[in-house]
Every structure is written in C-alpha cells, then in structure tokens.
Amino acid sequence: MIILKLIGHEYFNEVSDIIKLFYGKESIKLYDNTESYVTMQGKMLTSELIIGDYITSFISSYKDLNSNNVKRYNFTKSGNVLDSKEIKKSLKVSMFKLLSDITGYNIPWGILTGIRPVKIVHKLFEEGMSKDQIIEHLKEEYYVTEDRAILSIKVAQVEKKYISQKNNKKVGIYVGIPFCPSRCNYCSFTSNTIEKNRNLVQPYLEALMLEIKTVSQYLRSKGVTALSVYIGGGTPTSINADEISTLVQCINEFWGQNEEFTCEAGRPDTITIDKLKALKENGITRLSINPQTMDDKTLVRIGRKHTSAQVAESFYLAREIGFDNINMDMIIGLPGEGLEQVENTLDWMNKLNPENVTVHTLAIKRASVYNEVNLDAGSNNDIAYKMMELARKKLEINQYYPYYLYRQKYMAQNLENIGFCKKDKECVYNMQIMEEKQSIVAFGADAVTKAYFPDKDRLERQHNIKDLSLYIKNIDNQINKKIDLLSNLY
C-alpha cells in the first residue's frame, strides 16, 4: 500500500495519477493525520506546496515505512502567484522526478496521463511552433522522451488534412452491436454472449434501427452528411447474415454507399462466407479481422474461441470476396507472451499484408475478467517496451506508417496504442474519434454521441443506456435525448 500525505494543497487525484505511472494498481490511501506511522506498512509519499511571496516550492518525499529509507525532491518556480493549472502541473513534475529517481523507470510519455497526447501537438502547430520547437516543448514541459515526441508529430502530420476543416454538417456515424461469441479476458467493452442473449437480438435490432431511422431523418433534414460509417461492438458478425443485411440496408437508406464504411469482424470464429457476402454486397468497404495474437496457446489463455489458422483462413476468404481494405489488431503484453510470440504475430501480419495494423498495449480495465482476478499489466514491464519497439520496426520495414495514436490507463509500461497503415489507407473514423474535431453520432446500447461545436471548440455528450433490456424498453427516450442534443448544433 502507498500512503499519500498532502501538505498545503488537496490535489489528490493529480498526484495519484503520477504515482500510478510507477506503481500501477497498487492501492493509494490518503493520510488523514490521525494515524501513527508505527502502525502503517508500505510506502509513504508526501506532496507539499509552499507558496511564498515570489518563490513557489513543490516538494515530494518518499519514506519506506519498513526500513525508514527517505528521499526528497524539491522543485521551485519563481515569479508571481501561479494559477491552479500550473500548480497542478508542477506538483506532478515534482512527484514524477522523485519516483523516476527512486525506481529508475523510464516513462515514455512523462507526466502526460491523458488519452490523446497528439491533441497537444495539434494545438502547438496551430500556435505556430515548428517541429523542433514542439519536440523541445514536449521534452521540457512534460518530460516526454524524444522518440515519443517525434512519434506524436508524425501522427499529427498525417491527421492534419483530415481534421483541419471544421464542418459541423459532416459527421461520423457509429453503430454498436453488443454481442460476442464469448468474452475475451482482457475486454472491457459492452458485449453480451450471443448464445445466452439470442432472444434479445431481434428486439435489439428493431430498437437500434428505429433509433437510426428517426435520428438520421432529422439529420438529413438539416443537410448533414457522413464522412465515415463504423459498425463496431462487441462483434457485429455475431449476428447472422440476414440480420447483417437488414441492418446495413437500414443504414444505407440514410447514409448511402459511404466511401469509408467499416464493419468489425473481429472474431474469426464468427466469420462465414454468407456474412462476408452480405457485408460486401451492401456496401461495406473496410473490414476489421482481429487475431490479437497468432499464438494458439495464448488464444486459449485469453478466452478466444478460435485458432491462428482460422485467422488466416478468414483473411484469405475476405480477400476472395473482394475486400481490399482490411485492418488487423494485435495486443502486446498478453499474459505468457514474450518477444518470440510477438515476433511471430508480426511476421504473420506482414505475410497477410492488411492495409491497416493496430498495435494495442495490454491495459487491465475495471470491467475486464483480468481485473476481476487482480492481474496487473505491469506498469513498468520492460518487455512491453521492447515488444512495441519490435512492432514499430517490423511494420515500418513493410511500408506501414503510424496514422493515429491513443493511450489508456493501466497500460503495460504506460505505452500507447498505435494505428499503422499503408499509403493512403488511413481510417478517417479512427482519427476523428481520437482528435475530437468532428461530431460522432452513435447508435446502440452504451453508444456515446459526441456533438462538436466548432465555434467554441467543445464537445457535448449523450450516453445511451448500457443494459440491453433497458435500452430496448427506453428507446424513445434515448432518441429524444439525442435529437435534443443535436438540435443545439443544427
């Protein structure tokens, strides 16, 4: 356990975020000034703020309550009284420098704990900074490593042409199918096993299509068009071919044969020739087939009900049907895997040669099975860093380049997820959902609509109900809430 003592401030969450970078899910308890050090075990971290007339001090200290080993880091700033944003940041820096020294860990993203670090780069470009200035700014202000600073710039430069034009009459469309053949142990997304919930599939699709039709009619009456359409999950190909056709035809009624129309077919054990034909014949242009790993032993460990041979078979079948834009996902840091298994998966990726490869770093989220069994991804597992470097090297050799990037809490070694693509094969939806410069209208259980107001550069959200039965029962109310939100924009 870590006991955190605050002196002169109450920024517990901000300081805790930095501590978690180094100690992962180890519990952090706020010291309440009534407990005796003698009765406590573990580590005590102290974050102290001293505001003087001209100098502000940010002091972090470490004490091992078992050995009484003590270390301290004092960070000062001179000048007028700092605002709360600068104080929070400086407290983070102080704790970051202390724990870097104590642990010896190299944290690639420095004090940045947000999901979207590339947004900072876009903002700095807009302010007129050059590439070299941005690299130095990220290093000096946030302690980001030079490699990750350069990576962020590369991604921002690719994204720029897709997100620079702020037009609220162009939106992204998301449709959620929250069914899966089984639940993967690392997954935290909304999914319901198709076998146990088959009786809810038809009522769900009816409610979903009512939502799509009603909201889409409103949007089209306002002159709104779609830049991209994305059917995600769950695993959309869990439902049968006829159900897929009916749903996609409903979407096409309003959004036409969109140039970028993605459907996730993430689990190869759900892919059949009839489903692939239903997708292709109804205008799907981009498919996602996600092995996560090509090691059969790992697939069993993580709860996947398919083999690596089925992945390759599904991929070749999709090619035969005519899909020329396929994404494949992989995860580094999976339990039991080392560099050998990751290299094997990467070799398969390069052999299959999909247009997109998304490399995820394992993150143990609250809603996952791995969290229930208290598995920790390892906040500073050095092997994960080596795996990501191997992935970047092998994919770049095969002419892939990074085009979008995001981060999550509790990732192995606090790394990142990176989307790679072949030339001109960027997924517009992925970039827009990350950089939040476009409205995303989302349909289905647990779907989140994000209305973007370009004049104020802000988002407003509308969350659909997560529970399937409640979503179906309350569909009219959710439709009305969505239209109420969008009416503020149009």
XYZ file of C-alpha atoms in Angstrom:
490
model
C 0.000 0.000 0.000
C 1.008 3.615 -0.656
C 0.057 6.275 1.872
C -0.116 9.714 0.277
C 0.211 12.752 2.535
C -0.735 16.163 1.156
C 0.577 19.367 2.730
C -0.614 22.776 1.594
C -2.954 21.507 -1.131
C -5.720 18.973 -1.893
C -4.787 17.782 -5.386
C -5.007 14.083 -4.537
C -6.149 12.894 -7.981
C -3.460 14.775 -9.884
C -0.612 13.472 -7.708
C -2.115 9.959 -7.630
C -2.131 9.860 -11.441
C 1.653 10.251 -11.416
C 2.116 7.640 -8.680
C 0.090 5.144 -10.743
C 2.530 5.574 -13.638
C 5.188 3.943 -11.465
C 3.199 1.630 -9.196
C 0.294 0.555 -11.398
C -2.723 -0.632 -9.434
C -1.079 -0.607 -6.025
C -3.648 0.977 -3.701
C -3.169 4.612 -2.693
C -4.617 5.813 0.612
C -4.851 9.439 1.671
C -3.166 10.018 5.046
C -5.705 11.604 7.387
C -3.276 13.000 10.011
C -4.664 10.763 12.776
C -2.771 7.553 12.051
C 0.548 6.659 13.628
C 3.484 5.830 11.362
C 4.260 2.942 13.694
C 1.083 1.055 12.752
C 1.468 1.598 8.996
C 3.338 -0.507 6.445
C 4.368 0.105 2.856
C 5.448 3.429 1.382
C 4.594 6.977 2.371
C 4.731 9.674 -0.298
C 4.373 13.314 0.661
C 3.430 16.124 -1.733
C 3.920 19.582 -0.287
C 3.076 23.004 -1.705
C 4.656 26.148 -0.223
C 3.607 29.447 -1.778
C 5.915 32.345 -0.903
C 5.962 35.998 -1.943
C 7.998 35.291 -5.067
C 9.017 31.593 -4.938
C 6.660 28.631 -5.004
C 8.072 25.301 -3.828
C 6.815 21.865 -4.837
C 8.334 19.254 -2.551
C 7.899 15.491 -2.928
C 9.331 12.987 -0.486
C 9.448 9.212 -0.129
C 9.657 7.166 3.043
C 9.807 3.377 3.252
C 7.819 2.683 6.418
C 9.591 -0.639 6.888
C 13.209 0.490 6.504
C 12.844 4.254 7.077
C 14.676 4.909 3.816
C 13.913 8.547 2.868
C 14.339 10.541 -0.372
C 13.217 14.040 -1.315
C 12.872 16.196 -4.427
C 12.379 19.972 -4.287
C 11.129 21.772 -7.388
C 10.754 25.572 -7.293
C 9.302 28.254 -9.546
C 9.850 31.969 -9.257
C 7.500 34.749 -10.252
C 4.005 35.916 -9.465
C 1.366 33.640 -7.928
C 0.730 30.667 -10.209
C -2.735 29.635 -11.350
C -4.192 26.254 -10.315
C -3.344 24.640 -13.660
C 0.342 25.500 -13.307
C 0.363 24.414 -9.654
C -1.131 21.023 -10.514
C 1.377 20.515 -13.303
C 4.318 21.463 -11.089
C 3.178 19.111 -8.320
C 3.093 16.351 -10.930
C 6.613 17.203 -12.096
C 7.944 17.105 -8.549
C 6.463 13.656 -7.852
C 7.500 12.405 -11.292
C 11.137 13.418 -10.768
C 11.211 11.836 -7.316
C 9.759 8.494 -8.419
C 11.893 8.387 -11.581
C 14.948 8.627 -9.341
C 13.709 6.040 -6.836
C 12.515 3.414 -9.310
C 14.852 4.017 -12.231
C 11.873 3.580 -14.575
C 11.788 5.288 -17.957
C 8.242 6.574 -18.585
C 7.996 7.357 -22.330
C 5.124 9.830 -22.026
C 6.473 11.676 -18.990
C 3.797 13.330 -16.870
C 1.153 13.056 -19.608
C -1.663 10.834 -18.373
C -4.389 11.771 -20.870
C -5.794 9.567 -23.613
C -4.974 11.893 -26.518
C -1.409 13.276 -26.397
C -1.472 14.161 -30.103
C -4.107 16.827 -29.403
C -1.364 18.810 -27.660
C 0.778 18.641 -30.796
C -2.079 19.867 -32.997
C -2.586 22.817 -30.645
C 1.118 23.701 -30.714
C 1.168 23.559 -34.526
C -1.850 25.901 -34.561
C 0.087 28.292 -32.301
C 2.854 28.449 -34.920
C 5.506 26.220 -33.370
C 7.921 24.334 -35.632
C 8.566 20.585 -35.332
C 11.822 21.152 -33.458
C 10.159 23.601 -31.067
C 7.366 21.135 -30.341
C 9.840 18.345 -29.609
C 11.679 20.544 -27.122
C 8.417 21.732 -25.586
C 7.188 18.167 -25.001
C 10.531 17.184 -23.507
C 10.929 20.214 -21.245
C 7.322 20.778 -20.160
C 6.021 17.211 -19.953
C 9.212 15.098 -19.795
C 8.155 13.115 -22.868
C 11.031 11.172 -24.430
C 12.324 12.469 -27.759
C 11.183 9.282 -29.512
C 7.558 9.700 -28.363
C 7.639 13.406 -29.183
C 8.716 12.593 -32.759
C 6.076 9.840 -32.977
C 3.371 12.319 -31.926
C 4.469 14.782 -34.597
C 4.424 12.086 -37.296
C 0.866 11.152 -36.359
C -0.284 14.781 -36.178
C 1.118 15.493 -39.639
C -0.831 12.579 -41.126
C -4.030 13.543 -39.320
C -3.864 17.241 -40.153
C -5.508 17.094 -43.575
C -8.375 15.031 -42.178
C -9.228 17.136 -39.128
C -8.237 20.691 -40.090
C -11.554 21.580 -41.748
C -14.185 22.091 -39.046
C -17.562 21.465 -40.710
C -20.361 20.501 -38.342
C -22.534 19.381 -41.264
C -20.211 16.401 -41.775
C -20.357 13.716 -39.091
C -19.113 10.265 -38.274
C -21.717 7.545 -37.773
C -21.202 4.755 -35.218
C -23.484 1.728 -34.861
C -22.933 -0.660 -31.955
C -23.679 -4.397 -31.954
C -23.057 -5.519 -28.344
C -22.945 -9.277 -28.926
C -19.943 -11.614 -28.932
C -19.462 -15.396 -29.204
C -17.657 -15.269 -25.837
C -15.994 -12.672 -23.634
C -12.233 -12.198 -24.004
C -10.432 -11.966 -20.660
C -8.914 -8.529 -21.376
C -12.071 -6.935 -22.800
C -13.927 -4.101 -21.071
C -16.311 -3.173 -23.900
C -20.037 -3.727 -23.759
C -20.650 -7.255 -25.018
C -23.175 -9.976 -24.348
C -22.622 -13.595 -25.344
C -24.793 -14.340 -28.351
C -25.718 -17.815 -27.091
C -27.195 -16.540 -23.810
C -28.823 -13.474 -25.350
C -30.166 -14.778 -28.656
C -33.718 -13.867 -27.560
C -32.668 -10.204 -27.343
C -31.045 -9.942 -30.783
C -34.202 -9.239 -32.791
C -35.742 -6.790 -30.264
C -32.375 -5.061 -30.023
C -32.019 -4.706 -33.788
C -35.567 -3.356 -34.057
C -34.861 -0.721 -31.394
C -31.497 0.083 -32.974
C -32.984 0.552 -36.445
C -35.744 2.745 -35.020
C -33.049 4.918 -33.438
C -31.063 5.035 -36.687
C -34.112 5.919 -38.801
C -35.563 8.593 -36.514
C -32.306 10.417 -35.765
C -30.989 10.051 -39.322
C -34.187 11.542 -40.769
C -33.662 14.560 -38.528
C -30.003 14.908 -39.517
C -30.648 14.578 -43.239
C -33.394 17.224 -42.995
C -30.685 19.562 -41.707
C -28.359 18.821 -44.622
C -25.962 16.625 -42.642
C -23.761 14.113 -44.497
C -21.420 11.370 -43.237
C -17.642 11.315 -43.648
C -17.478 7.772 -42.309
C -19.671 4.962 -41.013
C -18.391 2.446 -38.466
C -20.165 -0.675 -37.192
C -18.464 -1.835 -34.003
C -19.155 -3.905 -30.945
C -18.961 -6.384 -29.379
C -18.574 -8.395 -32.538
C -21.035 -7.326 -35.264
C -20.543 -10.593 -37.162
C -22.004 -12.472 -34.174
C -25.435 -11.888 -35.715
C -26.451 -13.877 -38.816
C -26.126 -12.879 -42.472
C -29.795 -11.885 -42.915
C -29.663 -9.703 -39.801
C -26.470 -8.074 -41.077
C -28.097 -7.333 -44.454
C -31.197 -5.820 -42.871
C -29.159 -3.589 -40.561
C -26.743 -2.345 -43.236
C -29.625 -1.657 -45.626
C -31.236 0.457 -42.907
C -28.002 2.447 -42.545
C -27.690 2.803 -46.334
C -31.189 4.264 -46.533
C -29.800 7.442 -44.984
C -26.047 7.390 -45.388
C -25.710 5.752 -48.809
C -22.728 3.877 -50.138
C -20.208 5.741 -47.997
C -16.619 5.770 -49.235
C -15.446 4.635 -45.796
C -17.866 2.108 -44.359
C -16.188 -0.115 -41.757
C -17.507 -3.232 -40.075
C -15.643 -5.056 -37.338
C -15.455 -8.801 -37.863
C -13.007 -9.090 -35.029
C -13.548 -12.722 -34.131
C -12.653 -15.146 -36.941
C -14.956 -17.749 -35.341
C -17.913 -15.536 -36.361
C -16.887 -15.100 -39.995
C -18.662 -17.080 -42.721
C -18.814 -16.663 -46.480
C -22.501 -15.694 -46.241
C -21.761 -12.906 -43.758
C -18.847 -11.591 -45.808
C -21.045 -11.543 -48.925
C -23.801 -9.744 -47.007
C -21.309 -7.083 -45.940
C -19.687 -6.686 -49.351
C -22.948 -6.625 -51.316
C -24.370 -3.944 -49.019
C -21.502 -1.514 -49.399
C -19.027 -2.256 -46.604
C -15.649 -1.001 -47.857
C -13.420 -1.717 -44.866
C -13.247 -4.839 -42.694
C -11.513 -5.476 -39.377
C -10.313 -9.027 -38.618
C -8.561 -9.086 -35.256
C -6.432 -12.034 -34.140
C -4.790 -10.132 -31.196
C -2.114 -12.825 -31.325
C -1.185 -15.649 -33.719
C -0.063 -17.916 -30.880
C -2.620 -20.684 -30.287
C -1.681 -21.219 -26.642
C -2.177 -17.528 -25.910
C -5.530 -17.532 -27.720
C -6.744 -20.191 -25.296
C -5.392 -18.281 -22.283
C -7.147 -15.041 -23.206
C -10.512 -16.686 -23.862
C -10.604 -16.578 -27.651
C -12.506 -19.478 -29.221
C -10.560 -19.686 -32.465
C -7.128 -20.685 -33.759
C -4.474 -18.784 -35.677
C -5.281 -20.969 -38.699
C -8.859 -19.631 -38.636
C -7.492 -16.065 -38.676
C -5.544 -16.702 -41.880
C -8.464 -18.603 -43.411
C -10.885 -15.739 -42.673
C -8.452 -13.179 -44.068
C -7.953 -15.042 -47.362
C -11.712 -15.592 -47.653
C -12.334 -11.851 -47.240
C -9.796 -11.159 -49.981
C -11.566 -13.643 -52.286
C -14.893 -11.900 -51.667
C -13.250 -8.641 -52.778
C -12.297 -6.723 -49.636
C -9.265 -4.602 -50.470
C -9.126 -2.610 -47.215
C -8.660 -4.805 -44.138
C -7.491 -3.910 -40.639
C -5.972 -6.370 -38.180
C -5.433 -5.797 -34.439
C -2.776 -7.263 -32.183
C -2.059 -6.824 -28.464
C 1.378 -6.682 -26.891
C 1.897 -7.652 -23.259
C -0.575 -10.551 -23.211
C -0.024 -12.982 -20.292
C 2.520 -15.665 -21.108
C 3.850 -13.997 -24.249
C 7.431 -12.937 -24.871
C 9.255 -11.388 -27.791
C 9.182 -14.678 -29.701
C 5.369 -14.837 -29.749
C 5.025 -11.150 -30.655
C 7.529 -11.520 -33.473
C 5.550 -14.493 -34.806
C 2.356 -12.397 -34.826
C 4.148 -9.544 -36.585
C 5.561 -11.918 -39.175
C 2.030 -13.137 -39.853
C 0.817 -9.558 -40.172
C 3.472 -8.793 -42.739
C 2.723 -12.037 -44.566
C -1.026 -11.378 -44.757
C -0.284 -7.725 -45.585
C -3.522 -5.997 -44.492
C -3.935 -2.303 -45.239
C -4.096 -1.402 -41.516
C -2.475 -2.907 -38.421
C -3.406 -1.594 -34.989
C -0.942 -2.428 -32.221
C -2.555 -2.287 -28.778
C -0.743 -2.399 -25.463
C -2.500 -4.561 -22.876
C -4.473 -2.455 -20.397
C -6.280 -4.095 -17.497
C -9.567 -2.196 -17.310
C -12.067 -2.289 -14.464
C -14.736 -4.228 -16.407
C -12.398 -6.978 -17.641
C -12.022 -10.558 -16.382
C -8.319 -9.893 -15.802
C -9.227 -7.125 -13.370
C -11.554 -9.484 -11.519
C -8.662 -11.889 -10.929
C -6.416 -8.934 -9.996
C -3.994 -9.322 -12.907
C -1.746 -6.279 -13.346
C -0.452 -5.488 -16.845
C 2.750 -4.286 -15.227
C 3.093 -0.522 -15.244
C 6.823 -0.862 -15.853
C 7.153 -4.207 -17.528
C 10.285 -3.656 -19.656
C 9.358 -6.450 -22.066
C 6.294 -4.491 -23.235
C 8.520 -1.596 -24.294
C 10.730 -3.975 -26.291
C 7.631 -5.518 -27.885
C 6.371 -2.128 -29.040
C 9.766 -1.202 -30.461
C 9.847 -4.525 -32.312
C 6.354 -3.902 -33.703
C 7.202 -0.421 -34.935
C 10.416 -1.619 -36.572
C 8.922 -4.625 -38.342
C 5.845 -2.790 -39.585
C 7.767 0.235 -40.823
C 10.101 -2.070 -42.772
C 6.976 -3.352 -44.541
C 5.951 0.226 -45.521
C 3.428 0.849 -42.739
C 3.419 4.236 -41.023
C 1.633 5.489 -37.859
C -1.533 7.484 -38.510
C -3.368 7.608 -35.176
C -2.471 7.064 -31.547
C -4.105 6.996 -28.151
C -3.421 5.886 -24.602
C -5.348 4.246 -21.741
C -4.975 3.886 -18.001
C -3.129 0.864 -16.633
C -1.276 0.089 -19.854
C 1.850 -2.026 -19.645
C 4.768 0.376 -19.133
C 2.422 3.298 -19.791
C 2.849 2.907 -23.530
C 0.247 3.521 -26.235
C -1.956 2.052 -28.948
C -0.797 2.880 -32.469
C -2.692 2.526 -35.733
C -0.439 1.791 -38.723
C -1.484 1.883 -42.361
C -0.244 1.522 -45.889
C -0.092 4.621 -48.117
C -3.425 6.492 -48.302
C -5.231 3.829 -46.253
C -5.892 5.892 -43.126
C -9.193 5.229 -41.345
C -10.936 8.603 -41.105
C -13.268 7.452 -38.328
C -10.357 6.410 -36.106
C -8.663 9.772 -36.472
C -11.820 11.767 -35.913
C -12.853 9.848 -32.784
C -9.402 10.446 -31.294
C -8.875 14.092 -32.141
C -12.483 15.168 -31.441
C -12.822 17.774 -34.175
C -15.975 16.244 -35.688
C -19.337 15.171 -34.329
C -19.838 11.432 -33.918
C -23.476 10.318 -33.903
C -23.623 6.941 -32.166
C -26.444 4.411 -32.152
C -26.964 1.371 -29.927
C -26.620 0.264 -26.311
C -23.860 2.119 -24.423
C -23.080 4.226 -27.519
C -21.872 7.774 -26.852
C -22.809 10.583 -29.235
C -20.342 13.480 -29.271
C -21.667 16.758 -30.638
C -18.792 19.040 -31.638
C -19.350 22.816 -31.555
C -16.568 24.252 -33.763
C -17.176 27.886 -32.824
C -16.350 27.084 -29.186
C -14.140 24.032 -29.827
C -16.049 21.935 -27.306
C -17.950 18.641 -27.084
C -21.276 17.688 -25.535
C -22.092 14.024 -24.983
C -25.230 11.895 -24.889
C -24.879 8.402 -23.430
C -27.226 5.590 -24.402
C -28.229 3.021 -21.782
C -25.773 0.136 -21.425
C -28.163 -2.644 -20.358
C -29.768 -4.291 -23.423
C -33.248 -4.759 -21.979
C -33.367 -1.215 -20.631
C -32.035 0.162 -23.924
C -34.846 -1.592 -25.800
C -37.524 -0.563 -23.288
C -36.443 3.092 -23.209
C -35.531 3.594 -26.862
C -37.943 6.512 -27.421
C -36.466 8.466 -24.522
C -32.918 7.937 -25.812
C -33.913 9.051 -29.302
C -35.445 12.239 -27.900
C -32.341 12.992 -25.829
C -30.121 12.556 -28.887
C -32.244 14.854 -31.039
C -32.379 17.427 -28.208
C -28.568 17.475 -28.129
C -28.206 17.675 -31.915
C -30.820 20.437 -32.144
C -28.361 22.684 -30.274
C -25.907 22.101 -33.099
C -28.266 22.273 -36.112
